[in-house]
Amino acid sequence: MKVLDQATVTFWSRSANESFARMAAACFAARLDPTLDELNDIKTAVSEAVTNAIVHAYPDALGKVIMRLRLLEGDVVEVLVRDTGVGIADVEKARTPMFTTGNEERSGMGFTIMESFMDSVRVRSAPGKGTAVTMRRRVSSRRDRRR
């Protein structure tokens, strides 16, 4: 798919930056004029991906989280959330609902939620090298909504 525009933001893995990432993604995606439901879905998925990077990638130290936002042809928003943290040894197991490497406060539903709200979710990871989560969501155009 052809990239129409993109932006990249880098921030520290502080929990306060989760809301920053949500809003940055929402502002970028708003250019496609999504419905409020579509915008909330994107924000929720971004929140889960960023929270995973903050909580799991850097359990004992601060690290960088990179979020790349792209608008693709066909009214598609793509969000990449990448870290260079501890990585995931078994991605398939990590994508299983209720699986978590966090404490009892973690639900283990992050990837499931991302998959529920986005059209596609791709996860690449390597132990000791970090994780990259790429999510895409097509936004209905005004033309589609008039039908």
mmCIF file of N, CA and C in Angstrom:
data_model
loop_
_atom_site.group_PDB
_atom_site.id
_atom_site.type_symbol
_atom_site.label_atom_id
_atom_site.label_comp_id
_atom_site.label_asym_id
_atom_site.label_seq_id
_atom_site.Cartn_x
_atom_site.Cartn_y
_atom_site.Cartn_z
ATOM 1 N N MET A 1 0.830 -1.182 0.000
ATOM 2 C CA MET A 1 0.000 0.000 0.000
ATOM 3 C C MET A 1 0.874 1.245 0.000
ATOM 4 N N LYS A 2 0.456 2.220 -0.739
ATOM 5 C CA LYS A 2 1.205 3.470 -0.839
ATOM 6 C C LYS A 2 1.043 4.286 0.444
ATOM 7 N N VAL A 3 2.150 4.812 0.942
ATOM 8 C CA VAL A 3 2.148 5.668 2.133
ATOM 9 C C VAL A 3 1.853 7.096 1.685
ATOM 10 N N LEU A 4 0.807 7.688 2.263
ATOM 11 C CA LEU A 4 0.420 9.055 1.922
ATOM 12 C C LEU A 4 1.055 10.084 2.861
ATOM 13 N N ASP A 5 1.267 9.699 4.108
ATOM 14 C CA ASP A 5 1.906 10.577 5.072
ATOM 15 C C ASP A 5 2.344 9.749 6.268
ATOM 16 N N GLN A 6 3.285 10.264 7.030
ATOM 17 C CA GLN A 6 3.711 9.543 8.228
ATOM 18 C C GLN A 6 4.333 10.492 9.243
ATOM 19 N N ALA A 7 4.345 10.036 10.482
ATOM 20 C CA ALA A 7 4.975 10.767 11.576
ATOM 21 C C ALA A 7 5.542 9.732 12.538
ATOM 22 N N THR A 8 6.616 10.083 13.192
ATOM 23 C CA THR A 8 7.227 9.195 14.178
ATOM 24 C C THR A 8 7.456 9.977 15.461
ATOM 25 N N VAL A 9 7.076 9.360 16.579
ATOM 26 C CA VAL A 9 7.336 9.966 17.882
ATOM 27 C C VAL A 9 8.088 8.947 18.734
ATOM 28 N N THR A 10 9.018 9.441 19.522
ATOM 29 C CA THR A 10 9.802 8.600 20.416
ATOM 30 C C THR A 10 9.628 9.148 21.824
ATOM 31 N N PHE A 11 9.401 8.247 22.762
ATOM 32 C CA PHE A 11 9.189 8.673 24.143
ATOM 33 C C PHE A 11 9.715 7.609 25.087
ATOM 34 N N TRP A 12 9.953 8.011 26.337
ATOM 35 C CA TRP A 12 10.428 7.082 27.354
ATOM 36 C C TRP A 12 9.284 6.184 27.814
ATOM 37 N N SER A 13 9.645 5.023 28.298
ATOM 38 C CA SER A 13 8.660 4.020 28.742
ATOM 39 C C SER A 13 8.098 4.354 30.124
ATOM 40 N N ARG A 14 7.577 5.545 30.253
ATOM 41 C CA ARG A 14 6.908 5.981 31.482
ATOM 42 C C ARG A 14 5.408 5.780 31.290
ATOM 43 N N SER A 15 4.721 5.342 32.336
ATOM 44 C CA SER A 15 3.284 5.086 32.214
ATOM 45 C C SER A 15 2.520 6.338 31.792
ATOM 46 N N ALA A 16 2.981 7.507 32.173
ATOM 47 C CA ALA A 16 2.310 8.750 31.792
ATOM 48 C C ALA A 16 2.312 8.960 30.278
ATOM 49 N N ASN A 17 3.233 8.343 29.569
ATOM 50 C CA ASN A 17 3.311 8.533 28.122
ATOM 51 C C ASN A 17 2.299 7.698 27.347
ATOM 52 N N GLU A 18 1.618 6.786 28.022
ATOM 53 C CA GLU A 18 0.570 6.014 27.345
ATOM 54 C C GLU A 18 -0.527 6.952 26.846
ATOM 55 N N SER A 19 -0.955 7.888 27.665
ATOM 56 C CA SER A 19 -2.006 8.813 27.235
ATOM 57 C C SER A 19 -1.503 9.740 26.125
ATOM 58 N N PHE A 20 -0.240 10.123 26.186
ATOM 59 C CA PHE A 20 0.350 10.926 25.108
ATOM 60 C C PHE A 20 0.276 10.168 23.784
ATOM 61 N N ALA A 21 0.664 8.896 23.808
ATOM 62 C CA ALA A 21 0.658 8.086 22.582
ATOM 63 C C ALA A 21 -0.766 7.942 22.028
ATOM 64 N N ARG A 22 -1.733 7.711 22.908
ATOM 65 C CA ARG A 22 -3.138 7.611 22.482
ATOM 66 C C ARG A 22 -3.586 8.864 21.744
ATOM 67 N N MET A 23 -3.273 10.003 22.348
ATOM 68 C CA MET A 23 -3.721 11.264 21.760
ATOM 69 C C MET A 23 -2.974 11.582 20.468
ATOM 70 N N ALA A 24 -1.693 11.287 20.412
ATOM 71 C CA ALA A 24 -0.926 11.518 19.182
ATOM 72 C C ALA A 24 -1.500 10.676 18.045
ATOM 73 N N ALA A 25 -1.797 9.414 18.331
ATOM 74 C CA ALA A 25 -2.381 8.539 17.307
ATOM 75 C C ALA A 25 -3.760 9.043 16.887
ATOM 76 N N ALA A 26 -4.557 9.468 17.848
ATOM 77 C CA ALA A 26 -5.904 9.964 17.538
ATOM 78 C C ALA A 26 -5.841 11.218 16.670
ATOM 79 N N CYS A 27 -4.956 12.132 17.009
ATOM 80 C CA CYS A 27 -4.822 13.365 16.221
ATOM 81 C C CYS A 27 -4.379 13.059 14.794
ATOM 82 N N PHE A 28 -3.454 12.133 14.655
ATOM 83 C CA PHE A 28 -2.967 11.772 13.319
ATOM 84 C C PHE A 28 -4.070 11.092 12.515
ATOM 85 N N ALA A 29 -4.767 10.144 13.123
ATOM 86 C CA ALA A 29 -5.834 9.401 12.430
ATOM 87 C C ALA A 29 -7.031 10.291 12.115
ATOM 88 N N ALA A 30 -7.252 11.335 12.894
ATOM 89 C CA ALA A 30 -8.407 12.215 12.698
ATOM 90 C C ALA A 30 -8.411 12.865 11.322
ATOM 91 N N ARG A 31 -7.270 12.933 10.692
ATOM 92 C CA ARG A 31 -7.199 13.525 9.356
ATOM 93 C C ARG A 31 -8.014 12.748 8.342
ATOM 94 N N LEU A 32 -8.303 11.473 8.627
ATOM 95 C CA LEU A 32 -9.133 10.660 7.728
ATOM 96 C C LEU A 32 -10.624 10.804 8.036
ATOM 97 N N ASP A 33 -10.953 11.632 9.035
ATOM 98 C CA ASP A 33 -12.330 11.877 9.447
ATOM 99 C C ASP A 33 -13.054 10.583 9.856
ATOM 100 N N PRO A 34 -12.468 9.831 10.797
ATOM 101 C CA PRO A 34 -13.121 8.597 11.255
ATOM 102 C C PRO A 34 -14.333 8.916 12.125
ATOM 103 N N THR A 35 -15.168 7.913 12.315
ATOM 104 C CA THR A 35 -16.254 8.063 13.275
ATOM 105 C C THR A 35 -15.643 8.059 14.674
ATOM 106 N N LEU A 36 -16.406 8.485 15.663
ATOM 107 C CA LEU A 36 -15.902 8.451 17.041
ATOM 108 C C LEU A 36 -15.597 7.021 17.471
ATOM 109 N N ASP A 37 -16.409 6.061 17.038
ATOM 110 C CA ASP A 37 -16.149 4.661 17.371
ATOM 111 C C ASP A 37 -14.832 4.188 16.769
ATOM 112 N N GLU A 38 -14.580 4.535 15.515
ATOM 113 C CA GLU A 38 -13.319 4.148 14.881
ATOM 114 C C GLU A 38 -12.134 4.780 15.593
ATOM 115 N N LEU A 39 -12.263 6.042 15.933
ATOM 116 C CA LEU A 39 -11.185 6.740 16.627
ATOM 117 C C LEU A 39 -10.927 6.121 18.001
ATOM 118 N N ASN A 40 -11.985 5.799 18.719
ATOM 119 C CA ASN A 40 -11.826 5.155 20.029
ATOM 120 C C ASN A 40 -11.199 3.775 19.908
ATOM 121 N N ASP A 41 -11.543 3.034 18.852
ATOM 122 C CA ASP A 41 -10.932 1.717 18.635
ATOM 123 C C ASP A 41 -9.424 1.844 18.425
ATOM 124 N N ILE A 42 -9.019 2.806 17.608
ATOM 125 C CA ILE A 42 -7.593 3.020 17.347
ATOM 126 C C ILE A 42 -6.882 3.420 18.634
ATOM 127 N N LYS A 43 -7.475 4.325 19.390
ATOM 128 C CA LYS A 43 -6.873 4.773 20.650
ATOM 129 C C LYS A 43 -6.720 3.605 21.635
ATOM 130 N N THR A 44 -7.724 2.746 21.703
ATOM 131 C CA THR A 44 -7.660 1.605 22.620
ATOM 132 C C THR A 44 -6.543 0.646 22.225
ATOM 133 N N ALA A 45 -6.446 0.347 20.934
ATOM 134 C CA ALA A 45 -5.396 -0.560 20.458
ATOM 135 C C ALA A 45 -4.012 0.025 20.712
ATOM 136 N N VAL A 46 -3.838 1.315 20.461
ATOM 137 C CA VAL A 46 -2.555 1.977 20.714
ATOM 138 C C VAL A 46 -2.228 1.920 22.198
ATOM 139 N N SER A 47 -3.227 2.161 23.032
ATOM 140 C CA SER A 47 -3.026 2.102 24.477
ATOM 141 C C SER A 47 -2.500 0.738 24.904
ATOM 142 N N GLU A 48 -3.062 -0.309 24.374
ATOM 143 C CA GLU A 48 -2.627 -1.666 24.716
ATOM 144 C C GLU A 48 -1.205 -1.936 24.246
ATOM 145 N N ALA A 49 -0.894 -1.546 23.018
ATOM 146 C CA ALA A 49 0.452 -1.789 22.483
ATOM 147 C C ALA A 49 1.507 -1.007 23.269
ATOM 148 N N VAL A 50 1.220 0.241 23.565
ATOM 149 C CA VAL A 50 2.176 1.070 24.301
ATOM 150 C C VAL A 50 2.311 0.573 25.741
ATOM 151 N N THR A 51 1.206 0.213 26.360
ATOM 152 C CA THR A 51 1.263 -0.313 27.725
ATOM 153 C C THR A 51 2.098 -1.585 27.775
ATOM 154 N N ASN A 52 1.946 -2.461 26.773
ATOM 155 C CA ASN A 52 2.777 -3.670 26.724
ATOM 156 C C ASN A 52 4.260 -3.302 26.681
ATOM 157 N N ALA A 53 4.611 -2.323 25.857
ATOM 158 C CA ALA A 53 6.022 -1.916 25.763
ATOM 159 C C ALA A 53 6.504 -1.344 27.093
ATOM 160 N N ILE A 54 5.688 -0.531 27.724
ATOM 161 C CA ILE A 54 6.082 0.100 28.987
ATOM 162 C C ILE A 54 6.250 -0.940 30.096
ATOM 163 N N VAL A 55 5.280 -1.844 30.217
ATOM 164 C CA VAL A 55 5.263 -2.800 31.336
ATOM 165 C C VAL A 55 6.208 -3.977 31.119
ATOM 166 N N HIS A 56 6.204 -4.531 29.905
ATOM 167 C CA HIS A 56 6.919 -5.790 29.670
ATOM 168 C C HIS A 56 8.306 -5.634 29.054
ATOM 169 N N ALA A 57 8.499 -4.626 28.197
ATOM 170 C CA ALA A 57 9.781 -4.509 27.496
ATOM 171 C C ALA A 57 10.901 -4.037 28.409
ATOM 172 N N TYR A 58 10.549 -3.169 29.341
ATOM 173 C CA TYR A 58 11.555 -2.573 30.219
ATOM 174 C C TYR A 58 11.114 -2.735 31.675
ATOM 175 N N PRO A 59 11.141 -3.946 32.208
ATOM 176 C CA PRO A 59 10.608 -4.157 33.562
ATOM 177 C C PRO A 59 11.412 -3.484 34.675
ATOM 178 N N ASP A 60 12.695 -3.257 34.453
ATOM 179 C CA ASP A 60 13.544 -2.720 35.524
ATOM 180 C C ASP A 60 14.214 -1.388 35.205
ATOM 181 N N ALA A 61 13.899 -0.808 34.061
ATOM 182 C CA ALA A 61 14.561 0.441 33.674
ATOM 183 C C ALA A 61 13.708 1.168 32.645
ATOM 184 N N LEU A 62 14.025 2.431 32.416
ATOM 185 C CA LEU A 62 13.373 3.171 31.341
ATOM 186 C C LEU A 62 14.023 2.813 30.018
ATOM 187 N N GLY A 63 13.220 2.830 28.987
ATOM 188 C CA GLY A 63 13.738 2.596 27.649
ATOM 189 C C GLY A 63 12.929 3.403 26.656
ATOM 190 N N LYS A 64 13.363 3.396 25.412
ATOM 191 C CA LYS A 64 12.660 4.148 24.382
ATOM 192 C C LYS A 64 11.548 3.323 23.753
ATOM 193 N N VAL A 65 10.434 3.993 23.499
ATOM 194 C CA VAL A 65 9.329 3.430 22.730
ATOM 195 C C VAL A 65 9.180 4.312 21.501
ATOM 196 N N ILE A 66 9.135 3.691 20.341
ATOM 197 C CA ILE A 66 8.996 4.422 19.083
ATOM 198 C C ILE A 66 7.624 4.095 18.516
ATOM 199 N N MET A 67 6.870 5.129 18.164
ATOM 200 C CA MET A 67 5.576 4.928 17.532
ATOM 201 C C MET A 67 5.594 5.626 16.182
ATOM 202 N N ARG A 68 5.392 4.836 15.135
ATOM 203 C CA ARG A 68 5.323 5.388 13.775
ATOM 204 C C ARG A 68 3.871 5.316 13.323
ATOM 205 N N LEU A 69 3.365 6.439 12.889
ATOM 206 C CA LEU A 69 1.988 6.538 12.413
ATOM 207 C C LEU A 69 2.026 6.772 10.915
ATOM 208 N N ARG A 70 1.217 6.012 10.174
ATOM 209 C CA ARG A 70 1.186 6.212 8.725
ATOM 210 C C ARG A 70 -0.250 6.214 8.233
ATOM 211 N N LEU A 71 -0.511 7.071 7.253
ATOM 212 C CA LEU A 71 -1.760 7.040 6.512
ATOM 213 C C LEU A 71 -1.454 6.364 5.190
ATOM 214 N N LEU A 72 -2.201 5.303 4.900
ATOM 215 C CA LEU A 72 -1.982 4.538 3.677
ATOM 216 C C LEU A 72 -3.160 4.742 2.735
ATOM 217 N N GLU A 73 -2.931 4.505 1.461
ATOM 218 C CA GLU A 73 -4.021 4.636 0.502
ATOM 219 C C GLU A 73 -5.174 3.719 0.917
ATOM 220 N N GLY A 74 -6.373 4.092 0.536
ATOM 221 C CA GLY A 74 -7.550 3.309 0.895
ATOM 222 C C GLY A 74 -8.076 3.626 2.283
ATOM 223 N N ASP A 75 -7.714 4.802 2.827
ATOM 224 C CA ASP A 75 -8.191 5.241 4.150
ATOM 225 C C ASP A 75 -7.773 4.279 5.263
ATOM 226 N N VAL A 76 -6.509 3.866 5.234
ATOM 227 C CA VAL A 76 -5.976 2.940 6.236
ATOM 228 C C VAL A 76 -4.994 3.685 7.141
ATOM 229 N N VAL A 77 -5.164 3.473 8.437
ATOM 230 C CA VAL A 77 -4.229 3.983 9.434
ATOM 231 C C VAL A 77 -3.350 2.814 9.865
ATOM 232 N N GLU A 78 -2.046 3.025 9.864
ATOM 233 C CA GLU A 78 -1.112 2.009 10.342
ATOM 234 C C GLU A 78 -0.343 2.585 11.524
ATOM 235 N N VAL A 79 -0.264 1.818 12.592
ATOM 236 C CA VAL A 79 0.471 2.226 13.779
ATOM 237 C C VAL A 79 1.492 1.144 14.102
ATOM 238 N N LEU A 80 2.746 1.547 14.182
ATOM 239 C CA LEU A 80 3.822 0.657 14.601
ATOM 240 C C LEU A 80 4.275 1.118 15.980
ATOM 241 N N VAL A 81 4.286 0.208 16.947
ATOM 242 C CA VAL A 81 4.832 0.488 18.271
ATOM 243 C C VAL A 81 6.008 -0.455 18.458
ATOM 244 N N ARG A 82 7.205 0.138 18.664
ATOM 245 C CA ARG A 82 8.427 -0.665 18.710
ATOM 246 C C ARG A 82 9.244 -0.306 19.945
ATOM 247 N N ASP A 83 9.870 -1.324 20.516
ATOM 248 C CA ASP A 83 10.785 -1.106 21.636
ATOM 249 C C ASP A 83 12.039 -1.930 21.388
ATOM 250 N N THR A 84 13.052 -1.675 22.184
ATOM 251 C CA THR A 84 14.296 -2.443 22.091
ATOM 252 C C THR A 84 14.553 -3.130 23.430
ATOM 253 N N GLY A 85 13.485 -3.562 24.059
ATOM 254 C CA GLY A 85 13.550 -4.166 25.384
ATOM 255 C C GLY A 85 13.851 -5.652 25.363
ATOM 256 N N VAL A 86 13.281 -6.366 26.328
ATOM 257 C CA VAL A 86 13.621 -7.764 26.557
ATOM 258 C C VAL A 86 13.118 -8.709 25.463
ATOM 259 N N GLY A 87 12.119 -8.306 24.708
ATOM 260 C CA GLY A 87 11.587 -9.159 23.651
ATOM 261 C C GLY A 87 10.680 -10.240 24.186
ATOM 262 N N ILE A 88 10.094 -10.978 23.267
ATOM 263 C CA ILE A 88 9.151 -12.047 23.599
ATOM 264 C C ILE A 88 9.721 -13.358 23.068
ATOM 265 N N ALA A 89 9.893 -14.329 23.942
ATOM 266 C CA ALA A 89 10.463 -15.623 23.533
ATOM 267 C C ALA A 89 9.487 -16.414 22.660
ATOM 268 N N ASP A 90 8.205 -16.400 22.995
ATOM 269 C CA ASP A 90 7.196 -17.173 22.270
ATOM 270 C C ASP A 90 6.011 -16.259 21.960
ATOM 271 N N VAL A 91 6.022 -15.682 20.770
ATOM 272 C CA VAL A 91 4.984 -14.714 20.387
ATOM 273 C C VAL A 91 3.607 -15.369 20.367
ATOM 274 N N GLU A 92 3.497 -16.564 19.853
ATOM 275 C CA GLU A 92 2.179 -17.228 19.803
ATOM 276 C C GLU A 92 1.603 -17.421 21.199
ATOM 277 N N LYS A 93 2.433 -17.842 22.129
ATOM 278 C CA LYS A 93 1.983 -18.004 23.515
ATOM 279 C C LYS A 93 1.576 -16.661 24.106
ATOM 280 N N ALA A 94 2.353 -15.618 23.821
ATOM 281 C CA ALA A 94 2.049 -14.282 24.336
ATOM 282 C C ALA A 94 0.735 -13.747 23.788
ATOM 283 N N ARG A 95 0.335 -14.196 22.601
ATOM 284 C CA ARG A 95 -0.926 -13.745 21.994
ATOM 285 C C ARG A 95 -2.129 -14.519 22.513
ATOM 286 N N THR A 96 -1.888 -15.524 23.332
ATOM 287 C CA THR A 96 -2.975 -16.309 23.907
ATOM 288 C C THR A 96 -3.695 -15.489 24.977
ATOM 289 N N PRO A 97 -5.048 -15.418 24.900
ATOM 290 C CA PRO A 97 -5.774 -14.665 25.926
ATOM 291 C C PRO A 97 -5.449 -15.166 27.333
ATOM 292 N N MET A 98 -5.284 -14.216 28.246
ATOM 293 C CA MET A 98 -5.021 -14.444 29.662
ATOM 294 C C MET A 98 -3.560 -14.770 29.976
ATOM 295 N N PHE A 99 -2.685 -14.866 28.969
ATOM 296 C CA PHE A 99 -1.272 -15.094 29.239
ATOM 297 C C PHE A 99 -0.608 -13.756 29.549
ATOM 298 N N THR A 100 0.181 -13.706 30.607
ATOM 299 C CA THR A 100 0.918 -12.496 30.936
ATOM 300 C C THR A 100 2.234 -12.850 31.601
ATOM 301 N N THR A 101 3.210 -12.000 31.376
ATOM 302 C CA THR A 101 4.480 -12.127 32.093
ATOM 303 C C THR A 101 4.537 -11.099 33.214
ATOM 304 N N GLY A 102 3.465 -10.349 33.357
ATOM 305 C CA GLY A 102 3.397 -9.327 34.398
ATOM 306 C C GLY A 102 2.864 -9.895 35.698
ATOM 307 N N ASN A 103 2.595 -9.005 36.631
ATOM 308 C CA ASN A 103 2.083 -9.425 37.936
ATOM 309 C C ASN A 103 0.579 -9.708 37.866
ATOM 310 N N GLU A 104 -0.018 -9.975 39.024
ATOM 311 C CA GLU A 104 -1.434 -10.339 39.067
ATOM 312 C C GLU A 104 -2.362 -9.204 38.631
ATOM 313 N N GLU A 105 -1.849 -7.991 38.539
ATOM 314 C CA GLU A 105 -2.657 -6.862 38.069
ATOM 315 C C GLU A 105 -2.842 -6.879 36.549
ATOM 316 N N ARG A 106 -2.036 -7.625 35.835
ATOM 317 C CA ARG A 106 -2.101 -7.677 34.376
ATOM 318 C C ARG A 106 -3.136 -8.718 33.954
ATOM 319 N N SER A 107 -3.955 -8.394 32.960
ATOM 320 C CA SER A 107 -5.026 -9.303 32.537
ATOM 321 C C SER A 107 -4.591 -10.296 31.474
ATOM 322 N N GLY A 108 -3.528 -10.003 30.748
ATOM 323 C CA GLY A 108 -3.110 -10.893 29.671
ATOM 324 C C GLY A 108 -3.999 -10.785 28.443
ATOM 325 N N MET A 109 -4.684 -9.653 28.285
ATOM 326 C CA MET A 109 -5.620 -9.485 27.170
ATOM 327 C C MET A 109 -5.165 -8.442 26.149
ATOM 328 N N GLY A 110 -3.957 -7.921 26.288
ATOM 329 C CA GLY A 110 -3.490 -6.850 25.409
ATOM 330 C C GLY A 110 -3.573 -7.167 23.932
ATOM 331 N N PHE A 111 -2.979 -8.278 23.510
ATOM 332 C CA PHE A 111 -3.003 -8.627 22.088
ATOM 333 C C PHE A 111 -4.422 -8.935 21.620
ATOM 334 N N THR A 112 -5.215 -9.579 22.457
ATOM 335 C CA THR A 112 -6.603 -9.893 22.109
ATOM 336 C C THR A 112 -7.390 -8.608 21.879
ATOM 337 N N ILE A 113 -7.183 -7.623 22.726
ATOM 338 C CA ILE A 113 -7.870 -6.336 22.564
ATOM 339 C C ILE A 113 -7.417 -5.650 21.277
ATOM 340 N N MET A 114 -6.110 -5.647 21.021
ATOM 341 C CA MET A 114 -5.611 -5.043 19.774
ATOM 342 C C MET A 114 -6.265 -5.700 18.564
ATOM 343 N N GLU A 115 -6.330 -7.030 18.578
ATOM 344 C CA GLU A 115 -6.920 -7.767 17.461
ATOM 345 C C GLU A 115 -8.408 -7.491 17.318
ATOM 346 N N SER A 116 -9.089 -7.204 18.427
ATOM 347 C CA SER A 116 -10.519 -6.931 18.391
ATOM 348 C C SER A 116 -10.828 -5.584 17.744
ATOM 349 N N PHE A 117 -9.932 -4.606 17.923
ATOM 350 C CA PHE A 117 -10.219 -3.250 17.484
ATOM 351 C C PHE A 117 -9.548 -2.852 16.172
ATOM 352 N N MET A 118 -8.594 -3.648 15.712
ATOM 353 C CA MET A 118 -7.894 -3.325 14.475
ATOM 354 C C MET A 118 -8.172 -4.408 13.431
ATOM 355 N N ASP A 119 -7.966 -4.076 12.165
ATOM 356 C CA ASP A 119 -8.182 -5.051 11.096
ATOM 357 C C ASP A 119 -7.069 -6.091 11.046
ATOM 358 N N SER A 120 -5.852 -5.676 11.375
ATOM 359 C CA SER A 120 -4.736 -6.625 11.401
ATOM 360 C C SER A 120 -3.733 -6.209 12.468
ATOM 361 N N VAL A 121 -3.106 -7.222 13.051
ATOM 362 C CA VAL A 121 -2.064 -7.010 14.049
ATOM 363 C C VAL A 121 -0.938 -7.983 13.747
ATOM 364 N N ARG A 122 0.266 -7.444 13.549
ATOM 365 C CA ARG A 122 1.439 -8.285 13.294
ATOM 366 C C ARG A 122 2.437 -8.032 14.414
ATOM 367 N N VAL A 123 2.987 -9.097 14.965
ATOM 368 C CA VAL A 123 3.942 -8.980 16.066
ATOM 369 C C VAL A 123 5.242 -9.661 15.656
ATOM 370 N N ARG A 124 6.333 -8.908 15.757
ATOM 371 C CA ARG A 124 7.666 -9.457 15.522
ATOM 372 C C ARG A 124 8.480 -9.193 16.774
ATOM 373 N N SER A 125 9.205 -10.199 17.229
ATOM 374 C CA SER A 125 9.982 -10.030 18.447
ATOM 375 C C SER A 125 11.133 -11.013 18.483
ATOM 376 N N ALA A 126 12.158 -10.637 19.224
ATOM 377 C CA ALA A 126 13.298 -11.513 19.460
ATOM 378 C C ALA A 126 13.813 -11.242 20.872
ATOM 379 N N PRO A 127 14.046 -12.297 21.627
ATOM 380 C CA PRO A 127 14.563 -12.097 22.982
ATOM 381 C C PRO A 127 15.825 -11.237 22.988
ATOM 382 N N GLY A 128 15.841 -10.243 23.866
ATOM 383 C CA GLY A 128 16.979 -9.354 23.998
ATOM 384 C C GLY A 128 17.075 -8.259 22.957
ATOM 385 N N LYS A 129 16.163 -8.275 21.975
ATOM 386 C CA LYS A 129 16.231 -7.285 20.898
ATOM 387 C C LYS A 129 14.996 -6.404 20.803
ATOM 388 N N GLY A 130 13.916 -6.808 21.450
ATOM 389 C CA GLY A 130 12.728 -5.970 21.440
ATOM 390 C C GLY A 130 11.580 -6.538 20.636
ATOM 391 N N THR A 131 10.538 -5.738 20.555
ATOM 392 C CA THR A 131 9.281 -6.150 19.933
ATOM 393 C C THR A 131 8.759 -5.025 19.054
ATOM 394 N N ALA A 132 8.148 -5.408 17.941
ATOM 395 C CA ALA A 132 7.479 -4.456 17.053
ATOM 396 C C ALA A 132 6.064 -4.961 16.797
ATOM 397 N N VAL A 133 5.091 -4.126 17.083
ATOM 398 C CA VAL A 133 3.685 -4.451 16.850
ATOM 399 C C VAL A 133 3.177 -3.491 15.781
ATOM 400 N N THR A 134 2.707 -4.040 14.664
ATOM 401 C CA THR A 134 2.172 -3.235 13.572
ATOM 402 C C THR A 134 0.680 -3.516 13.461
ATOM 403 N N MET A 135 -0.117 -2.454 13.560
ATOM 404 C CA MET A 135 -1.573 -2.590 13.521
ATOM 405 C C MET A 135 -2.118 -1.727 12.381
ATOM 406 N N ARG A 136 -3.133 -2.243 11.716
ATOM 407 C CA ARG A 136 -3.793 -1.481 10.646
ATOM 408 C C ARG A 136 -5.295 -1.473 10.862
ATOM 409 N N ARG A 137 -5.876 -0.335 10.467
ATOM 410 C CA ARG A 137 -7.331 -0.199 10.559
ATOM 411 C C ARG A 137 -7.803 0.673 9.405
ATOM 412 N N ARG A 138 -8.746 0.147 8.635
ATOM 413 C CA ARG A 138 -9.367 0.946 7.577
ATOM 414 C C ARG A 138 -10.463 1.780 8.221
ATOM 415 N N VAL A 139 -10.482 3.050 7.849
ATOM 416 C CA VAL A 139 -11.481 3.983 8.352
ATOM 417 C C VAL A 139 -12.516 4.182 7.259
ATOM 418 N N SER A 140 -13.792 4.114 7.614
ATOM 419 C CA SER A 140 -14.821 4.306 6.600
ATOM 420 C C SER A 140 -14.798 5.759 6.115
ATOM 421 N N SER A 141 -14.892 5.915 4.840
ATOM 422 C CA SER A 141 -14.883 7.274 4.282
ATOM 423 C C SER A 141 -16.280 7.864 4.375
ATOM 424 N N ARG A 142 -16.368 9.164 4.240
ATOM 425 C CA ARG A 142 -17.680 9.818 4.269
ATOM 426 C C ARG A 142 -18.592 9.232 3.185
ATOM 427 N N ARG A 143 -18.008 8.907 2.058
ATOM 428 C CA ARG A 143 -18.778 8.333 0.953
ATOM 429 C C ARG A 143 -19.409 7.012 1.382
ATOM 430 N N ASP A 144 -18.629 6.172 2.090
ATOM 431 C CA ASP A 144 -19.147 4.886 2.572
ATOM 432 C C ASP A 144 -20.285 5.081 3.566
ATOM 433 N N ARG A 145 -20.208 6.117 4.389
ATOM 434 C CA ARG A 145 -21.208 6.351 5.437
ATOM 435 C C ARG A 145 -22.523 6.850 4.876
ATOM 436 N N ARG A 146 -22.526 7.416 3.693
ATOM 437 C CA ARG A 146 -23.764 7.943 3.082
ATOM 438 C C ARG A 146 -24.608 6.850 2.467
ATOM 439 N N ARG A 147 -24.052 5.692 2.266
ATOM 440 C CA ARG A 147 -24.797 4.604 1.603
ATOM 441 C C ARG A 147 -25.852 4.018 2.485
#
